[in-house]
């Protein structure tokens, strides 16, 4: 049985991988991109080049939109050459771009207003990077009416890992909300990786040994492990993950948080650092370059002259700073997810095996979600505050910025002032919810 033709727009790093994977799986994929070179590259990989947006959509019962932003989606779908007018009756449209949930909902409303309620629309943002896109093992968070999900399920399955297709309850917008709260962690941890390594460099610690200690400690994050080698090699041009990508995502988060009047202090702090870096020309550069916001030279040039005891003490400051900051990050993300009525068990499952993962989320995050009153290791809010405060003070003495560390410390101070000091450290989540 022949496979259906698929229309595809957005042949950037992720989109190219997704589209060419479908080609390898035997689907006739008609691809379009505003950059002719991307279309030619797609053709060379076995895809069918479309001469225009509408050409990519005509007679295509299934269509994937993977452009970069909501304004681009709007133009692609509803512009003068938009695909909505060209799609056949009862087509299925997958929006895989990262957009605000409110925008995904507005697309559904506009489809109805232009007389295209026949289109089965699925809000299906993706995560996982270009390599997983090309391998068809992405994480996909899909929200839509059941009938639409049933029609598009085979295509979602083709592009995702068997265990990473999340059918998110709540309809249109639910998938985007799930992706957004995951990106709270991703946005914080990307900067956190640079903050930890930059702090270590300012303390005179060896970069590789510091990284090895982080990897085996409760301070570990997926982002630190993933970004480390590029940070060490200063492999930033062109960016494997350009700063503008995470800046767009955290912008969606902070805008949504402001609209909801919900506090996201760590994510908002990360956004401000990213905006400052953008003004310095880092936009197209790999986001691991954020280490430059903390240390002016390659971190591999640092040669430690400390004694073994001094090294251990300095390293502990880095580990404490990162671990406690990640605890507060987990609390921020879970609290925002709860506010948005995201299914927390599904959220936990997604994050634990995705780019937002951290050991703090997998341990303390589970305690927060399950509402446990005491941490497994018995540490209190007071204890976590004391550890982070010591690291922050040392950084201040060195004139080293700890943007996230200071934001996390402020949250812990608020928790203490609310009378939570003697409670388990996971109780810091209450600072976001009271």
Short mmCIF file of C-alpha atoms in Angstrom, two decimals:
data_model
loop_
_atom_site.label_atom_id
_atom_site.label_comp_id
_atom_site.label_asym_id
_atom_site.label_seq_id
_atom_site.Cartn_x
_atom_site.Cartn_y
_atom_site.Cartn_z
CA UNK A 1 0.00 0.00 0.00
CA UNK A 2 1.44 3.36 -1.03
CA UNK A 3 2.04 5.97 1.62
CA UNK A 4 0.24 9.33 1.48
CA UNK A 5 1.90 12.45 0.15
CA UNK A 6 2.88 14.95 2.82
CA UNK A 7 3.34 18.69 2.53
CA UNK A 8 6.06 20.27 4.66
CA UNK A 9 7.16 23.85 5.28
CA UNK A 10 10.21 24.90 7.29
CA UNK A 11 13.40 23.10 6.25
CA UNK A 12 15.70 24.50 8.93
CA UNK A 13 17.85 22.31 11.17
CA UNK A 14 14.93 20.55 12.85
CA UNK A 15 12.51 20.68 9.94
CA UNK A 16 15.05 19.31 7.48
CA UNK A 17 15.68 16.33 9.75
CA UNK A 18 11.97 15.67 10.21
CA UNK A 19 11.17 15.96 6.52
CA UNK A 20 14.08 13.82 5.33
CA UNK A 21 13.26 11.16 7.91
CA UNK A 22 9.78 10.91 6.40
CA UNK A 23 11.37 10.62 2.96
CA UNK A 24 13.54 7.74 4.20
CA UNK A 25 10.41 6.06 5.55
CA UNK A 26 8.95 6.04 2.05
CA UNK A 27 6.65 9.06 2.12
CA UNK A 28 6.50 11.41 -0.88
CA UNK A 29 7.28 14.69 0.92
CA UNK A 30 6.77 18.00 -0.87
CA UNK A 31 8.92 20.54 0.95
CA UNK A 32 9.06 24.32 0.86
CA UNK A 33 11.26 26.91 2.54
CA UNK A 34 11.83 30.61 1.97
CA UNK A 35 15.52 29.87 1.42
CA UNK A 36 16.03 28.25 -2.01
CA UNK A 37 19.26 26.61 -0.83
CA UNK A 38 17.30 24.69 1.81
CA UNK A 39 14.88 23.44 -0.83
CA UNK A 40 17.78 22.34 -3.05
CA UNK A 41 19.37 20.53 -0.13
CA UNK A 42 16.06 18.81 0.54
CA UNK A 43 15.82 17.77 -3.11
CA UNK A 44 19.33 16.30 -2.94
CA UNK A 45 18.20 14.25 0.07
CA UNK A 46 15.35 12.70 -1.91
CA UNK A 47 12.57 15.15 -1.17
CA UNK A 48 10.23 16.70 -3.71
CA UNK A 49 10.83 20.46 -4.00
CA UNK A 50 7.72 22.65 -4.00
CA UNK A 51 7.77 25.82 -6.08
CA UNK A 52 5.57 27.73 -3.63
CA UNK A 53 3.71 27.36 -0.36
CA UNK A 54 0.46 26.55 -2.11
CA UNK A 55 2.23 24.07 -4.36
CA UNK A 56 3.43 22.26 -1.24
CA UNK A 57 -0.17 22.03 0.04
CA UNK A 58 -2.26 21.20 -3.03
CA UNK A 59 -3.74 17.70 -2.89
CA UNK A 60 -1.87 16.95 0.37
CA UNK A 61 -4.11 15.25 2.92
CA UNK A 62 -1.39 15.66 5.55
CA UNK A 63 0.71 18.73 6.17
CA UNK A 64 3.48 19.60 8.66
CA UNK A 65 4.33 23.18 9.58
CA UNK A 66 7.76 23.58 11.20
CA UNK A 67 8.65 27.26 10.84
CA UNK A 68 10.34 29.22 13.62
CA UNK A 69 7.74 31.48 15.20
CA UNK A 70 4.08 32.42 15.51
CA UNK A 71 4.34 35.35 13.04
CA UNK A 72 5.89 32.99 10.50
CA UNK A 73 3.15 30.44 11.12
CA UNK A 74 0.51 33.11 10.59
CA UNK A 75 2.01 34.09 7.25
CA UNK A 76 2.48 30.50 6.13
CA UNK A 77 -1.06 29.46 7.00
CA UNK A 78 -3.15 32.52 6.23
CA UNK A 79 -1.01 34.81 4.04
CA UNK A 80 -1.59 35.57 0.37
CA UNK A 81 0.12 32.33 -0.68
CA UNK A 82 -1.01 30.53 2.48
CA UNK A 83 -1.46 26.80 2.66
CA UNK A 84 -4.90 26.84 4.31
CA UNK A 85 -6.54 27.98 1.09
CA UNK A 86 -4.77 25.24 -0.86
CA UNK A 87 -5.25 22.24 1.42
CA UNK A 88 -7.91 19.76 0.26
CA UNK A 89 -11.09 19.06 2.19
CA UNK A 90 -10.62 17.12 5.44
CA UNK A 91 -6.84 17.53 5.43
CA UNK A 92 -4.83 17.06 8.63
CA UNK A 93 -2.51 19.90 9.68
CA UNK A 94 0.26 19.42 12.26
CA UNK A 95 1.71 22.59 13.78
CA UNK A 96 5.08 21.46 15.16
CA UNK A 97 6.51 24.93 15.78
CA UNK A 98 6.99 26.20 19.33
CA UNK A 99 4.32 28.87 19.78
CA UNK A 100 2.23 30.21 22.68
CA UNK A 101 -0.77 28.07 23.56
CA UNK A 102 -2.99 31.10 23.01
CA UNK A 103 -1.68 31.40 19.46
CA UNK A 104 -2.33 27.71 18.71
CA UNK A 105 -5.89 28.26 19.93
CA UNK A 106 -6.22 31.32 17.70
CA UNK A 107 -5.23 29.21 14.69
CA UNK A 108 -8.09 26.82 15.42
CA UNK A 109 -10.46 29.77 15.72
CA UNK A 110 -9.23 31.34 12.48
CA UNK A 111 -9.58 28.06 10.60
CA UNK A 112 -13.23 28.06 11.64
CA UNK A 113 -13.69 31.74 10.74
CA UNK A 114 -12.38 31.23 7.19
CA UNK A 115 -14.62 28.23 6.64
CA UNK A 116 -11.98 25.51 7.10
CA UNK A 117 -13.35 23.66 10.10
CA UNK A 118 -12.97 20.55 7.97
CA UNK A 119 -9.19 20.66 8.59
CA UNK A 120 -8.10 18.43 11.47
CA UNK A 121 -5.68 20.69 13.32
CA UNK A 122 -3.13 19.30 15.81
CA UNK A 123 -1.04 21.43 18.17
CA UNK A 124 2.13 19.31 18.22
CA UNK A 125 5.37 21.05 19.28
CA UNK A 126 8.51 18.94 19.19
CA UNK A 127 11.71 18.66 21.20
CA UNK A 128 14.95 16.76 20.83
CA UNK A 129 17.29 18.51 18.42
CA UNK A 130 18.33 18.00 14.81
CA UNK A 131 19.88 14.54 15.25
CA UNK A 132 16.76 13.07 16.82
CA UNK A 133 14.63 14.81 14.20
CA UNK A 134 16.59 13.03 11.47
CA UNK A 135 16.30 9.73 13.33
CA UNK A 136 12.55 10.05 13.87
CA UNK A 137 12.95 9.89 17.64
CA UNK A 138 11.68 13.30 18.72
CA UNK A 139 9.59 14.02 21.77
CA UNK A 140 6.22 15.30 20.55
CA UNK A 141 3.56 16.88 22.75
CA UNK A 142 0.28 16.70 20.84
CA UNK A 143 -2.96 18.34 21.85
CA UNK A 144 -6.14 18.24 19.76
CA UNK A 145 -9.64 16.77 19.70
CA UNK A 146 -9.59 12.98 19.77
CA UNK A 147 -10.73 12.66 16.16
CA UNK A 148 -7.87 14.82 14.90
CA UNK A 149 -5.32 12.93 17.00
CA UNK A 150 -6.58 9.66 15.58
CA UNK A 151 -6.18 10.90 12.00
CA UNK A 152 -2.69 12.26 12.60
CA UNK A 153 -1.42 9.58 14.96
CA UNK A 154 0.52 7.63 12.32
CA UNK A 155 2.42 10.75 11.28
CA UNK A 156 3.15 11.72 14.88
CA UNK A 157 4.42 8.20 15.49
CA UNK A 158 6.66 8.31 12.41
CA UNK A 159 8.47 11.39 13.72
CA UNK A 160 8.71 10.48 17.41
CA UNK A 161 10.38 7.95 19.65
CA UNK A 162 7.98 5.14 20.55
CA UNK A 163 8.06 6.22 24.20
CA UNK A 164 8.09 9.97 23.60
CA UNK A 165 4.80 10.69 21.89
CA UNK A 166 2.69 12.46 24.50
CA UNK A 167 -1.00 12.84 23.72
CA UNK A 168 -1.72 15.71 26.06
CA UNK A 169 -5.26 16.05 27.42
CA UNK A 170 -6.94 19.42 27.05
CA UNK A 171 -7.29 19.94 23.30
CA UNK A 172 -5.64 22.65 21.21
CA UNK A 173 -3.07 24.57 23.25
CA UNK A 174 -2.39 21.73 25.66
CA UNK A 175 0.59 20.50 23.65
CA UNK A 176 2.07 24.00 23.51
CA UNK A 177 1.59 24.48 27.24
CA UNK A 178 3.37 21.19 27.93
CA UNK A 179 6.27 22.24 25.70
CA UNK A 180 6.36 25.67 27.33
CA UNK A 181 6.67 24.43 30.90
CA UNK A 182 9.37 21.99 29.80
CA UNK A 183 11.24 24.94 28.29
CA UNK A 184 11.15 26.71 31.66
CA UNK A 185 13.70 24.13 32.76
CA UNK A 186 15.60 24.10 29.47
CA UNK A 187 15.91 27.88 29.46
CA UNK A 188 17.22 27.97 33.02
CA UNK A 189 19.56 25.00 32.67
CA UNK A 190 21.23 26.28 29.49
CA UNK A 191 22.34 29.38 31.34
CA UNK A 192 22.97 27.35 34.48
CA UNK A 193 25.59 25.26 32.70
CA UNK A 194 27.52 28.40 31.79
CA UNK A 195 27.01 29.94 35.21
CA UNK A 196 28.44 26.89 36.97
CA UNK A 197 31.46 26.58 34.69
CA UNK A 198 32.08 30.32 34.76
CA UNK A 199 31.92 30.39 38.55
CA UNK A 200 34.32 27.46 38.68
CA UNK A 201 36.75 29.31 36.43
CA UNK A 202 36.57 32.40 38.64
CA UNK A 203 37.34 30.15 41.60
CA UNK A 204 40.43 28.87 39.77
CA UNK A 205 39.10 25.34 39.22
CA UNK A 206 39.94 23.03 36.34
CA UNK A 207 37.02 23.05 33.89
CA UNK A 208 37.05 19.36 32.99
CA UNK A 209 37.42 18.14 36.57
CA UNK A 210 34.61 20.46 37.64
CA UNK A 211 32.39 19.10 34.88
CA UNK A 212 33.15 15.51 35.88
CA UNK A 213 32.18 16.30 39.47
CA UNK A 214 28.92 17.92 38.34
CA UNK A 215 28.07 14.94 36.14
CA UNK A 216 28.25 12.50 39.06
CA UNK A 217 26.55 14.78 41.60
CA UNK A 218 22.99 15.88 42.48
CA UNK A 219 23.78 19.07 40.51
CA UNK A 220 23.68 17.27 37.12
CA UNK A 221 21.52 18.58 34.30
CA UNK A 222 21.03 17.23 30.79
CA UNK A 223 21.86 20.66 29.40
CA UNK A 224 25.18 20.87 31.22
CA UNK A 225 26.28 17.49 29.92
CA UNK A 226 25.05 18.30 26.41
CA UNK A 227 26.58 21.79 26.15
CA UNK A 228 29.85 21.05 27.95
CA UNK A 229 32.03 19.94 25.04
CA UNK A 230 31.04 22.91 22.90
CA UNK A 231 31.78 25.15 25.88
CA UNK A 232 35.21 23.59 26.32
CA UNK A 233 36.02 23.65 22.60
CA UNK A 234 34.42 27.08 22.10
CA UNK A 235 32.67 25.46 19.13
CA UNK A 236 30.19 28.28 18.69
CA UNK A 237 30.21 29.23 14.99
CA UNK A 238 27.80 28.41 13.53
CA UNK A 239 25.74 27.66 16.59
CA UNK A 240 24.49 24.11 16.92
CA UNK A 241 21.77 25.69 19.05
CA UNK A 242 21.70 29.42 18.41
CA UNK A 243 21.00 31.75 21.31
CA UNK A 244 18.01 33.19 19.44
CA UNK A 245 16.24 29.82 19.67
CA UNK A 246 16.17 29.61 23.46
CA UNK A 247 15.56 33.35 23.67
CA UNK A 248 12.40 32.90 21.59
CA UNK A 249 11.25 30.07 23.86
CA UNK A 250 11.85 31.90 27.13
CA UNK A 251 10.09 34.91 25.62
CA UNK A 252 6.99 32.77 25.15
CA UNK A 253 7.26 31.66 28.79
CA UNK A 254 7.74 35.09 30.32
CA UNK A 255 5.01 36.66 28.18
CA UNK A 256 2.59 33.95 29.23
CA UNK A 257 3.66 34.35 32.86
CA UNK A 258 3.06 38.11 32.74
CA UNK A 259 -0.34 37.60 31.17
CA UNK A 260 -1.16 35.18 33.99
CA UNK A 261 0.58 37.38 36.60
CA UNK A 262 2.53 34.30 37.65
CA UNK A 263 6.12 34.60 38.97
CA UNK A 264 8.90 32.97 36.95
CA UNK A 265 11.95 34.63 38.54
CA UNK A 266 14.64 32.23 37.33
CA UNK A 267 13.36 31.98 33.77
CA UNK A 268 12.91 35.75 33.65
CA UNK A 269 16.46 36.21 34.92
CA UNK A 270 17.78 33.88 32.22
CA UNK A 271 15.88 35.87 29.60
CA UNK A 272 17.51 39.11 30.73
CA UNK A 273 20.99 37.58 30.41
CA UNK A 274 20.12 36.25 26.96
CA UNK A 275 18.85 39.68 25.91
CA UNK A 276 22.07 41.30 27.11
CA UNK A 277 24.07 38.73 25.15
CA UNK A 278 21.93 39.42 22.08
CA UNK A 279 22.99 43.08 22.24
CA UNK A 280 26.60 41.89 22.36
CA UNK A 281 26.16 40.06 19.05
CA UNK A 282 25.66 36.52 20.37
CA UNK A 283 22.29 35.95 18.67
CA UNK A 284 23.41 33.46 15.97
CA UNK A 285 26.08 31.96 18.21
CA UNK A 286 25.72 28.67 20.10
CA UNK A 287 24.10 29.18 23.50
CA UNK A 288 27.01 27.44 25.26
CA UNK A 289 28.84 30.71 24.60
CA UNK A 290 26.96 32.18 27.56
CA UNK A 291 29.95 31.13 29.64
CA UNK A 292 31.46 34.38 28.33
CA UNK A 293 28.99 36.27 30.51
CA UNK A 294 30.85 34.87 33.52
CA UNK A 295 34.46 34.40 32.39
CA UNK A 296 36.22 36.47 29.76
CA UNK A 297 38.68 33.83 28.49
CA UNK A 298 38.47 30.16 27.51
CA UNK A 299 37.70 28.21 30.68
CA UNK A 300 40.21 25.55 29.63
CA UNK A 301 43.01 28.06 30.17
CA UNK A 302 42.45 28.06 33.93
CA UNK A 303 45.25 26.28 35.73
CA UNK A 304 44.55 25.55 39.37
CA UNK A 305 47.20 26.35 41.96
CA UNK A 306 45.01 25.45 44.92
CA UNK A 307 45.78 22.83 47.52
CA UNK A 308 43.67 19.68 47.56
CA UNK A 309 41.68 21.03 50.50
CA UNK A 310 41.12 24.42 48.86
CA UNK A 311 40.06 22.74 45.63
CA UNK A 312 37.53 20.56 47.42
CA UNK A 313 36.08 23.56 49.25
CA UNK A 314 35.78 25.64 46.07
CA UNK A 315 34.28 22.76 44.11
CA UNK A 316 31.67 22.25 46.81
CA UNK A 317 30.57 25.87 46.38
CA UNK A 318 29.96 25.25 42.67
CA UNK A 319 28.06 22.02 43.32
CA UNK A 320 25.94 23.61 46.06
CA UNK A 321 25.14 26.63 43.92
CA UNK A 322 24.07 24.51 40.96
CA UNK A 323 22.17 21.91 42.98
CA UNK A 324 20.10 24.37 45.00
CA UNK A 325 19.44 26.58 41.97
CA UNK A 326 18.18 23.51 40.11
CA UNK A 327 15.89 22.70 43.03
CA UNK A 328 14.31 26.14 42.79
CA UNK A 329 14.10 25.78 38.99
CA UNK A 330 12.19 22.52 39.43
CA UNK A 331 9.82 24.23 41.85
CA UNK A 332 9.27 27.12 39.41
CA UNK A 333 8.49 24.84 36.48
CA UNK A 334 6.21 22.50 38.42
CA UNK A 335 4.34 25.36 40.04
CA UNK A 336 3.75 27.06 36.68
CA UNK A 337 2.67 23.74 35.17
CA UNK A 338 0.22 23.22 38.02
CA UNK A 339 -1.15 26.74 37.55
CA UNK A 340 -1.72 26.00 33.85
CA UNK A 341 -3.45 22.72 34.78
CA UNK A 342 -0.85 20.62 32.98
CA UNK A 343 -1.00 16.93 33.87
CA UNK A 344 1.91 16.79 36.34
CA UNK A 345 2.56 13.07 36.10
CA UNK A 346 2.79 13.32 32.32
CA UNK A 347 4.98 16.40 32.73
CA UNK A 348 7.32 14.52 35.06
CA UNK A 349 7.59 11.59 32.65
CA UNK A 350 8.36 13.95 29.77
CA UNK A 351 11.01 16.00 31.58
CA UNK A 352 12.77 13.03 33.18
CA UNK A 353 13.76 11.79 29.71
CA UNK A 354 14.17 15.09 27.89
CA UNK A 355 16.44 18.11 27.61
CA UNK A 356 15.00 19.74 30.74
CA UNK A 357 16.05 16.86 32.97
CA UNK A 358 18.06 17.33 36.16
CA UNK A 359 18.72 15.13 39.17
CA UNK A 360 16.96 17.70 41.31
CA UNK A 361 13.84 17.48 39.16
CA UNK A 362 13.89 13.69 39.19
CA UNK A 363 14.16 13.54 43.00
CA UNK A 364 12.89 16.75 44.60
CA UNK A 365 10.55 17.38 41.68
CA UNK A 366 8.81 14.10 42.34
CA UNK A 367 8.45 15.05 46.00
CA UNK A 368 6.92 18.38 44.97
CA UNK A 369 4.46 16.74 42.58
CA UNK A 370 3.44 14.11 45.10
CA UNK A 371 3.12 16.70 47.84
CA UNK A 372 5.53 15.09 50.28
CA UNK A 373 6.23 17.19 53.34
CA UNK A 374 9.83 16.15 53.96
CA UNK A 375 12.79 15.57 51.65
CA UNK A 376 14.29 12.12 51.46
CA UNK A 377 17.68 13.40 52.61
CA UNK A 378 16.14 15.51 55.35
CA UNK A 379 17.49 18.88 54.17
CA UNK A 380 15.33 21.85 55.08
CA UNK A 381 14.68 25.13 53.31
CA UNK A 382 17.01 26.69 55.88
CA UNK A 383 19.76 24.23 54.98
CA UNK A 384 19.43 24.77 51.23
CA UNK A 385 19.39 28.53 51.75
CA UNK A 386 22.56 28.41 53.82
CA UNK A 387 24.44 26.44 51.17
CA UNK A 388 23.40 28.73 48.34
CA UNK A 389 24.00 31.88 50.37
CA UNK A 390 27.60 30.85 51.01
CA UNK A 391 28.22 30.32 47.28
CA UNK A 392 26.57 33.60 46.32
CA UNK A 393 28.64 35.53 48.85
CA UNK A 394 31.86 33.97 47.58
CA UNK A 395 30.93 34.91 44.02
CA UNK A 396 30.24 38.47 45.15
CA UNK A 397 33.64 38.61 46.81
CA UNK A 398 35.15 37.59 43.46
CA UNK A 399 33.02 40.11 41.53
CA UNK A 400 31.52 37.13 39.70
CA UNK A 401 27.86 37.40 38.64
CA UNK A 402 25.59 34.54 39.66
CA UNK A 403 22.39 35.60 37.95
CA UNK A 404 20.44 32.42 38.53
CA UNK A 405 22.01 31.74 41.91
CA UNK A 406 20.93 35.13 43.22
CA UNK A 407 17.41 34.74 41.82
CA UNK A 408 17.11 31.32 43.45
CA UNK A 409 18.38 32.69 46.74
CA UNK A 410 15.72 35.40 46.69
CA UNK A 411 13.03 32.72 46.26
CA UNK A 412 14.44 30.80 49.21
CA UNK A 413 14.47 33.96 51.33
CA UNK A 414 10.79 34.46 50.49
CA UNK A 415 10.10 30.87 51.51
CA UNK A 416 11.87 31.45 54.82
CA UNK A 417 9.92 34.66 55.44
CA UNK A 418 6.74 32.67 54.84
CA UNK A 419 7.68 30.39 57.72
CA UNK A 420 8.90 27.48 55.61
CA UNK A 421 12.50 27.40 56.86
CA UNK A 422 12.13 24.25 58.96
CA UNK A 423 10.21 22.36 56.27
CA UNK A 424 11.81 20.06 53.71
CA UNK A 425 13.62 21.91 50.94
CA UNK A 426 11.03 20.80 48.37
CA UNK A 427 8.61 23.08 50.22
CA UNK A 428 10.23 26.01 48.41
CA UNK A 429 7.49 25.42 45.82
CA UNK A 430 5.08 27.09 48.25
CA UNK A 431 6.87 30.39 47.65
CA UNK A 432 5.40 30.32 44.13
CA UNK A 433 1.93 29.29 45.18
CA UNK A 434 1.05 31.47 48.16
#
